[in-house]
Tab-separated table of C-alpha atoms and ligand atoms in Angstrom:
chain	number	residue	atom	x	y	z
A	1	MET	CA	0.000	0.000	0.000
A	2	ASN	CA	1.177	3.519	-0.765
A	3	LYS	CA	2.340	5.661	2.121
A	4	THR	CA	0.494	8.925	2.705
A	5	ILE	CA	2.394	12.182	3.057
A	6	LEU	CA	0.923	15.404	4.358
A	7	VAL	CA	2.414	18.412	2.567
A	8	THR	CA	1.865	21.711	4.367
A	9	GLY	CA	1.982	24.630	1.966
A	10	GLY	CA	1.579	22.122	-0.844
A	11	LEU	CA	0.125	24.632	-3.290
A	12	GLY	CA	3.098	26.990	-2.972
A	13	TYR	CA	6.071	27.212	-5.279
A	14	ILE	CA	8.273	24.407	-3.967
A	15	GLY	CA	5.353	22.579	-2.339
A	16	SER	CA	3.420	22.142	-5.585
A	17	HIS	CA	6.440	20.756	-7.431
A	18	THR	CA	7.031	18.368	-4.532
A	19	VAL	CA	3.420	17.151	-4.610
A	20	VAL	CA	3.908	16.290	-8.293
A	21	GLU	CA	7.080	14.322	-7.572
A	22	LEU	CA	5.494	12.500	-4.605
A	23	GLN	CA	2.469	11.509	-6.675
A	24	GLU	CA	4.745	10.330	-9.457
A	25	ASN	CA	6.698	8.210	-6.973
A	26	ALA	CA	3.872	6.144	-5.508
A	27	TYR	CA	3.023	8.303	-2.526
A	28	ASP	CA	-0.517	9.374	-1.708
A	29	VAL	CA	-0.581	13.057	-0.869
A	30	ILE	CA	-2.722	15.273	1.322
A	31	VAL	CA	-2.184	19.017	1.094
A	32	ILE	CA	-2.964	21.643	3.683
A	33	ASP	CA	-2.641	25.216	2.464
A	34	ASP	CA	-4.161	28.529	3.575
A	35	LEU	CA	-3.912	30.011	0.043
A	36	SER	CA	-2.003	33.016	1.440
A	37	ASN	CA	0.512	32.821	-1.391
A	38	SER	CA	-1.143	30.378	-3.790
A	39	SER	CA	-4.496	29.516	-5.286
A	40	LYS	CA	-6.843	26.551	-5.474
A	41	GLU	CA	-6.237	26.366	-9.206
A	42	VAL	CA	-2.740	25.053	-8.476
A	43	ALA	CA	-4.333	21.796	-7.281
A	44	GLU	CA	-6.032	21.389	-10.662
A	45	ARG	CA	-2.785	22.143	-12.424
A	46	ILE	CA	-0.969	19.493	-10.385
A	47	THR	CA	-3.663	17.027	-11.430
A	48	ALA	CA	-3.207	18.073	-15.058
A	49	ILE	CA	0.411	16.896	-14.759
A	50	THR	CA	0.010	13.746	-12.659
A	51	LYS	CA	-3.578	12.745	-13.555
A	52	LYS	CA	-4.138	12.219	-9.834
A	53	PRO	CA	-6.466	14.291	-7.654
A	54	VAL	CA	-5.020	16.369	-4.826
A	55	LYS	CA	-6.753	15.913	-1.487
A	56	LEU	CA	-6.870	19.443	-0.186
A	57	TYR	CA	-7.558	20.979	3.222
A	58	ILE	CA	-7.757	24.761	3.089
A	59	SER	CA	-6.611	25.974	6.482
A	60	ASP	CA	-3.914	27.777	8.370
A	61	ILE	CA	-1.691	25.272	10.184
A	62	LYS	CA	-1.997	27.384	13.318
A	63	HIS	CA	-5.623	26.204	13.611
A	64	GLN	CA	-4.959	23.360	15.967
A	65	HIS	CA	-8.526	21.994	15.886
A	66	THR	CA	-8.486	21.712	12.106
A	67	LEU	CA	-5.141	19.934	12.240
A	68	GLU	CA	-6.404	17.574	14.936
A	69	ALA	CA	-9.510	16.733	12.939
A	70	MET	CA	-7.390	16.092	9.866
A	71	PHE	CA	-4.960	13.802	11.708
A	72	GLU	CA	-7.976	11.948	13.258
A	73	HIS	CA	-9.556	11.430	9.883
A	74	GLU	CA	-6.508	10.629	7.740
A	75	SER	CA	-3.850	7.997	8.058
A	76	ILE	CA	-0.639	9.998	7.690
A	77	ASP	CA	2.806	8.387	7.533
A	78	GLY	CA	4.978	11.485	7.251
A	79	VAL	CA	4.903	15.230	6.812
A	80	ILE	CA	6.792	17.603	4.525
A	81	HIS	CA	6.514	21.040	6.027
A	82	PHE	CA	6.684	24.067	3.699
A	83	ALA	CA	3.939	26.334	5.058
A	84	ALA	CA	5.788	29.503	6.079
A	85	HIS	CA	6.244	33.121	5.096
A	86	LYS	CA	9.424	33.731	3.129
A	87	ALA	CA	9.975	37.408	2.341
A	88	VAL	CA	13.146	38.567	4.080
A	89	GLY	CA	12.317	42.295	3.764
A	90	GLU	CA	8.765	41.863	5.017
A	91	SER	CA	10.061	39.902	8.001
A	92	VAL	CA	12.074	42.954	9.044
A	93	GLN	CA	8.928	45.131	8.804
A	94	GLU	CA	6.590	42.614	10.425
A	95	PRO	CA	8.651	40.309	12.648
A	96	PHE	CA	5.736	39.113	14.789
A	97	LYS	CA	3.890	37.860	11.732
A	98	TYR	CA	6.954	35.724	10.996
A	99	TYR	CA	7.426	34.456	14.551
A	100	ALA	CA	3.718	33.574	14.852
A	101	ASN	CA	3.376	31.944	11.475
A	102	ASN	CA	6.708	30.224	10.985
A	103	ILE	CA	7.533	29.233	14.558
A	104	GLY	CA	3.989	29.120	15.972
A	105	GLY	CA	2.689	27.214	12.951
A	106	MET	CA	5.456	24.637	13.129
A	107	THR	CA	5.106	24.034	16.867
A	108	THR	CA	1.345	23.520	16.480
A	109	LEU	CA	1.987	21.082	13.659
A	110	LEU	CA	4.609	19.179	15.676
A	111	LYS	CA	2.321	19.037	18.716
A	112	VAL	CA	-0.534	17.555	16.712
A	113	MET	CA	1.819	15.117	14.969
A	114	HIS	CA	3.075	13.997	18.386
A	115	GLN	CA	-0.483	13.523	19.705
A	116	HIS	CA	-1.217	11.259	16.750
A	117	ASN	CA	2.068	9.329	16.775
A	118	VAL	CA	3.179	10.677	13.430
A	119	ASN	CA	6.855	11.324	13.986
A	120	THR	CA	8.502	11.647	10.569
A	121	ILE	CA	9.011	15.122	9.172
A	122	VAL	CA	11.039	16.800	6.433
A	123	PHE	CA	11.493	20.492	7.108
A	124	SER	CA	12.131	23.192	4.552
A	125	SER	CA	15.032	25.358	5.715
A	126	SER	CA	17.462	27.628	3.960
A	127	CYS	CA	21.149	28.339	3.467
A	128	THR	CA	20.344	31.647	5.148
A	129	VAL	CA	21.164	29.834	8.419
A	130	TYR	CA	24.857	30.025	7.457
A	131	GLY	CA	24.679	33.826	7.549
A	132	ASP	CA	27.309	36.007	5.940
A	133	THR	CA	30.117	33.618	5.172
A	134	ASN	CA	32.825	33.699	2.576
A	135	ARG	CA	33.594	30.026	2.820
A	136	SER	CA	32.176	28.254	-0.243
A	137	PRO	CA	31.402	25.573	-1.126
A	138	ILE	CA	29.797	25.319	2.262
A	139	ASN	CA	28.867	22.016	3.884
A	140	GLU	CA	26.466	21.108	6.666
A	141	THR	CA	29.143	21.129	9.364
A	142	HIS	CA	29.554	24.876	8.940
A	143	PRO	CA	28.245	26.538	12.113
A	144	VAL	CA	24.839	28.153	12.055
A	145	ALA	CA	25.344	31.892	12.276
A	146	GLU	CA	23.434	34.677	13.922
A	147	ALA	CA	20.401	35.440	11.764
A	148	ILE	CA	20.428	38.502	9.508
A	149	SER	CA	16.613	38.886	9.518
A	150	PRO	CA	13.574	37.677	11.497
A	151	TYR	CA	12.911	35.276	8.612
A	152	GLY	CA	16.367	33.774	9.164
A	153	THR	CA	15.701	33.624	12.895
A	154	THR	CA	12.572	31.561	12.305
A	155	LYS	CA	14.494	29.031	10.201
A	156	ILE	CA	17.240	28.687	12.825
A	157	ILE	CA	14.740	28.307	15.682
A	158	CYS	CA	12.588	25.795	13.792
A	159	GLU	CA	15.678	23.715	13.021
A	160	GLN	CA	16.569	23.796	16.710
A	161	ILE	CA	13.050	22.845	17.851
A	162	LEU	CA	13.064	19.893	15.486
A	163	LYS	CA	16.492	18.829	16.709
A	164	ASP	CA	15.243	18.903	20.333
A	165	LEU	CA	12.216	16.792	19.495
A	166	CYS	CA	14.336	14.297	17.587
A	167	LYS	CA	16.631	14.001	20.581
A	168	HIS	CA	14.022	13.766	23.315
A	169	SER	CA	10.564	13.063	21.919
A	170	GLY	CA	10.865	10.295	19.362
A	171	PHE	CA	10.716	12.392	16.187
A	172	ARG	CA	12.631	11.527	13.021
A	173	GLY	CA	13.452	14.773	11.281
A	174	ILE	CA	15.307	15.871	8.199
A	175	VAL	CA	16.257	19.467	7.594
A	176	LEU	CA	16.784	20.527	3.977
A	177	ARG	CA	18.750	23.735	3.512
A	178	TYR	CA	17.882	25.168	0.123
A	179	PHE	CA	20.171	27.399	-1.857
A	180	ASN	CA	18.358	29.441	-4.576
A	181	PRO	CA	15.376	27.604	-6.088
A	182	VAL	CA	14.406	28.889	-9.551
A	183	GLY	CA	12.661	27.706	-12.725
A	184	ALA	CA	9.322	26.004	-13.153
A	185	HIS	CA	7.837	22.662	-14.086
A	186	PRO	CA	8.721	21.872	-17.752
A	187	SER	CA	4.999	21.432	-18.481
A	188	ALA	CA	4.518	25.125	-17.532
A	189	GLN	CA	1.480	24.078	-15.489
A	190	ILE	CA	3.005	25.234	-12.200
A	191	GLY	CA	5.688	27.725	-11.155
A	192	GLU	CA	6.303	30.623	-8.841
A	193	LEU	CA	3.471	33.122	-8.281
A	194	PRO	CA	5.251	36.146	-6.839
A	195	LEU	CA	3.011	38.547	-4.918
A	196	GLY	CA	3.606	42.165	-5.934
A	197	VAL	CA	7.092	43.266	-6.907
A	198	PRO	CA	9.397	40.253	-6.777
A	199	ASN	CA	12.365	40.405	-4.432
A	200	ASN	CA	14.113	37.483	-6.035
A	201	LEU	CA	16.311	37.739	-9.071
A	202	VAL	CA	14.742	35.293	-11.516
A	203	PRO	CA	11.082	36.369	-11.231
A	204	TYR	CA	12.286	39.950	-11.506
A	205	ILE	CA	14.160	39.050	-14.688
A	206	THR	CA	11.204	37.238	-16.265
A	207	GLN	CA	8.778	40.032	-15.360
A	208	THR	CA	11.164	42.566	-16.880
A	209	ALA	CA	11.443	40.578	-20.082
A	210	ALA	CA	7.626	40.342	-20.161
A	211	GLY	CA	7.372	44.112	-19.913
A	212	ILE	CA	5.841	44.149	-16.420
A	213	ARG	CA	8.955	45.829	-14.972
A	214	GLU	CA	10.894	48.473	-16.828
A	215	LYS	CA	14.376	47.221	-16.041
A	216	LEU	CA	16.327	45.051	-13.643
A	217	THR	CA	18.697	46.663	-11.185
A	218	VAL	CA	21.781	44.566	-10.503
A	219	PHE	CA	22.542	45.128	-6.832
A	220	GLY	CA	26.225	46.043	-6.996
A	221	ASN	CA	29.148	45.108	-9.247
A	222	ASP	CA	31.949	45.975	-6.888
A	223	TYR	CA	32.076	42.709	-4.947
A	224	ASN	CA	35.208	40.641	-4.718
A	225	THR	CA	34.029	38.149	-7.361
A	226	PRO	CA	35.263	37.562	-10.949
A	227	ASP	CA	32.708	39.953	-12.537
A	228	GLY	CA	31.975	41.963	-9.402
A	229	THR	CA	28.406	40.705	-8.905
A	230	ASN	CA	27.097	38.380	-6.179
A	231	ILE	CA	27.394	34.645	-6.555
A	232	ARG	CA	24.630	32.187	-5.637
A	233	ASP	CA	23.852	28.524	-6.179
A	234	TYR	CA	20.690	28.440	-8.322
A	235	ILE	CA	18.889	25.094	-8.312
A	236	HIS	CA	15.979	24.004	-10.487
A	237	VAL	CA	12.788	23.646	-8.446
A	238	VAL	CA	12.101	20.212	-9.946
A	239	ASP	CA	15.505	18.951	-8.769
A	240	LEU	CA	14.709	20.387	-5.367
A	241	ALA	CA	11.298	18.700	-5.342
A	242	LYS	CA	12.869	15.353	-6.251
A	243	ALA	CA	15.227	15.744	-3.293
A	244	HIS	CA	12.188	15.923	-0.988
A	245	VAL	CA	10.977	12.549	-2.228
A	246	LYS	CA	14.428	11.080	-1.608
A	247	ALA	CA	14.544	12.727	1.814
A	248	MET	CA	11.144	11.276	2.726
A	249	ASN	CA	12.190	7.787	1.526
A	250	TYR	CA	15.252	8.155	3.721
A	251	ALA	CA	13.437	9.603	6.747
A	252	LEU	CA	10.877	6.799	6.809
A	253	THR	CA	13.627	4.183	7.110
A	254	MET	CA	16.625	5.907	8.666
A	255	ASN	CA	18.318	4.597	11.805
A	256	GLN	CA	19.261	7.967	13.200
A	257	SER	CA	16.724	10.502	14.411
A	258	TYR	CA	17.932	13.748	12.820
A	259	ASP	CA	19.888	14.779	9.759
A	260	VAL	CA	20.616	17.920	7.736
A	261	PHE	CA	21.265	18.252	4.001
A	262	ASN	CA	22.255	21.115	1.737
A	263	LEU	CA	20.366	21.227	-1.546
A	264	GLY	CA	22.190	23.060	-4.300
A	265	THR	CA	23.974	22.210	-7.535
A	266	GLY	CA	27.424	22.910	-6.150
A	267	ASN	CA	27.964	25.589	-8.831
A	268	GLY	CA	28.173	29.268	-8.008
A	269	ARG	CA	26.775	31.667	-10.644
A	270	SER	CA	27.032	35.441	-10.718
A	271	VAL	CA	24.090	37.773	-11.325
A	272	LEU	CA	25.551	38.695	-14.728
A	273	GLU	CA	25.924	35.026	-15.653
A	274	VAL	CA	22.256	34.476	-14.823
A	275	ILE	CA	21.254	37.450	-16.973
A	276	LYS	CA	23.314	36.119	-19.902
A	277	ALA	CA	21.839	32.647	-19.529
A	278	PHE	CA	18.356	34.143	-19.477
A	279	GLU	CA	18.993	36.219	-22.613
A	280	LYS	CA	20.220	33.120	-24.409
A	281	ALA	CA	17.341	30.925	-23.246
A	282	SER	CA	14.640	33.474	-24.050
A	283	GLY	CA	16.173	35.071	-27.137
A	284	THR	CA	15.539	38.510	-25.611
A	285	ASP	CA	17.781	41.378	-24.514
A	286	LEU	CA	17.193	42.164	-20.888
A	287	PRO	CA	17.198	45.848	-19.930
A	288	TYR	CA	19.276	46.246	-16.792
A	289	ILE	CA	21.359	48.783	-14.911
A	290	ILE	CA	23.971	48.462	-12.217
A	291	GLY	CA	22.743	49.878	-8.911
A	292	ASP	CA	23.889	50.021	-5.312
A	293	ARG	CA	24.488	46.996	-3.195
A	294	ARG	CA	21.395	45.652	-1.423
A	295	VAL	CA	21.723	45.770	2.349
A	296	GLY	CA	22.210	42.332	3.864
A	297	ASP	CA	23.349	40.572	0.674
A	298	VAL	CA	25.997	37.902	1.183
A	299	GLU	CA	28.835	38.326	-1.338
A	300	GLN	CA	29.056	34.742	-2.495
A	301	ILE	CA	27.732	31.396	-1.369
A	302	TRP	CA	27.316	28.029	-3.000
A	303	ALA	CA	26.692	24.554	-1.705
A	304	ASP	CA	28.718	21.503	-1.072
A	305	ALA	CA	25.801	19.170	-1.746
A	306	SER	CA	27.837	15.956	-1.681
A	307	LYS	CA	26.159	14.724	1.495
A	308	ALA	CA	22.715	14.741	-0.164
A	309	GLU	CA	24.191	13.167	-3.296
A	310	ASN	CA	25.797	10.335	-1.338
A	311	LYS	CA	23.251	9.630	1.371
A	312	LEU	CA	20.012	10.429	-0.455
A	313	LYS	CA	21.271	9.166	-3.842
A	314	TRP	CA	20.099	12.390	-5.410
A	315	HIS	CA	21.636	14.309	-8.301
A	316	CYS	CA	20.626	17.499	-10.052
A	317	GLN	CA	19.468	16.944	-13.613
A	318	TYR	CA	18.841	20.527	-14.713
A	319	GLY	CA	21.427	23.178	-15.583
A	320	LEU	CA	21.203	26.967	-15.612
A	321	ASP	CA	19.879	27.025	-19.198
A	322	ASP	CA	16.965	24.733	-18.243
A	323	MET	CA	16.265	26.894	-15.216
A	324	MET	CA	16.013	29.990	-17.395
A	325	LYS	CA	14.052	28.273	-20.173
A	326	THR	CA	11.413	26.907	-17.821
A	327	ALA	CA	11.189	30.175	-15.865
A	328	TRP	CA	10.571	32.032	-19.123
A	329	LYS	CA	8.062	29.473	-20.389
A	330	TRP	CA	6.151	29.877	-17.115
A	331	GLN	CA	6.242	33.668	-17.362
A	332	LEU	CA	4.747	33.406	-20.833
A	333	VAL	CA	1.855	31.417	-19.328
A	334	LEU	CA	1.392	34.044	-16.624
A	335	GLY	CA	1.506	36.716	-19.318
A	336	SER	CA	2.383	40.354	-18.966
A	337	GLY	CA	-0.662	41.486	-17.028
A	338	SER	CA	0.309	40.398	-13.531
A	339	LYS	CA	1.697	43.712	-12.321
A	340	SER	CA	0.263	44.079	-8.849
A	341	SER	CA	2.299	47.052	-7.671
B	401	LIG	N1	19.491	40.594	-7.293
B	401	LIG	C1	19.651	41.696	-8.126
B	401	LIG	N2	18.545	42.384	-8.498
B	401	LIG	C2	17.280	42.060	-8.109
B	401	LIG	C3	17.116	40.916	-7.252
B	401	LIG	C4	18.249	40.220	-6.870
B	401	LIG	O1	20.774	42.028	-8.498
B	401	LIG	O2	16.323	42.738	-8.460
B	401	LIG	C5	20.670	39.823	-6.880
B	401	LIG	C6	20.899	39.822	-5.372
B	401	LIG	O3	21.689	40.924	-4.986
B	401	LIG	C7	21.617	38.499	-5.182
B	401	LIG	C8	21.045	37.603	-6.282
B	401	LIG	O4	20.458	38.489	-7.237
B	401	LIG	O5	22.967	38.627	-5.417
B	401	LIG	C9	19.994	36.641	-5.792
B	401	LIG	O6	19.031	37.370	-5.071
B	401	LIG	P1	17.710	36.689	-4.528
B	401	LIG	O7	16.954	37.727	-3.767
B	401	LIG	O8	17.020	35.985	-5.637
B	401	LIG	O9	18.265	35.560	-3.535
B	401	LIG	P2	19.121	35.679	-2.169
B	401	LIG	O10	19.793	37.010	-2.133
B	401	LIG	O11	18.127	35.500	-1.105
B	401	LIG	O12	20.110	34.585	-2.251
């Protein structure tokens, strides 16, 4: 019999791609999503890809009674937890929203899991926990730094809470530290739905090419990198989603109670390299200017992902060109009318 995985935030950007991969790998999936940064239509689009229905609960995970009723009613073997706010800038403006949602939501989820003897969880974290470091490639033994934003604080604290519960309360937890997820499903059925003006590079690029934004500003070209612009490890969202399936396979059978994996390609790319790759993939010239540095940007960071490759038997299949091609294809589906501010 198939195992059943609850995916919180399963209609979001990474969540929806993960639901597809789970369904395509013989898992039954239940999604809980509050639609705060997604829409119900995503469930239909997932079904268009997998030909399988998505069992959907529309609720905030902080609603303990709803969670309890769901765990009573369903037979859940493991949880992949995405539901969280993710805008670094907003977290500085509205820290309590982030503490309540990201930390409060996760503790409620863990409490209800514990009550119902569901103890396997894969948690979506971020390389932001490494803070401002110049040591790349960076592996999982690198110390967790002081957070640069309330968003980062929530990721560090949630990792710590999970670690405690794995040590003392019988949980089996895996933390996945993402580098920079980009791109969209090759079918162009699902992708990122940025709210308002995108903060992230790739949606900003695709919206600029679509005419929604006038031009991209490259945040600084005076860094100590080969072309002066920041370096990041961009990873295709489908590769990332596949890693969650591998992580769940592993978590359900692992001997130890807690483990942490970096998820990146292991290749650092500069902002200018990304722009060039996009221009090539889309056949467009991207209007951009060089601006000031953005406060809080780390100069360069990329992953040592060899632990995930070896232990999870996972390898990235998509390169930068595929990331740009699929991101552009998705933008063409969204069209040029999605300017919300
Ligand atoms: N970036 C940029 N212009 C933008 C958005 C991002 O030059 O409009 C740069 C940013 O300075 C960073 C890289 O693109 O070097 C990736 O930024 P993003 O916000 O996507 O990810 P993060 O900084 O969180 O890794």
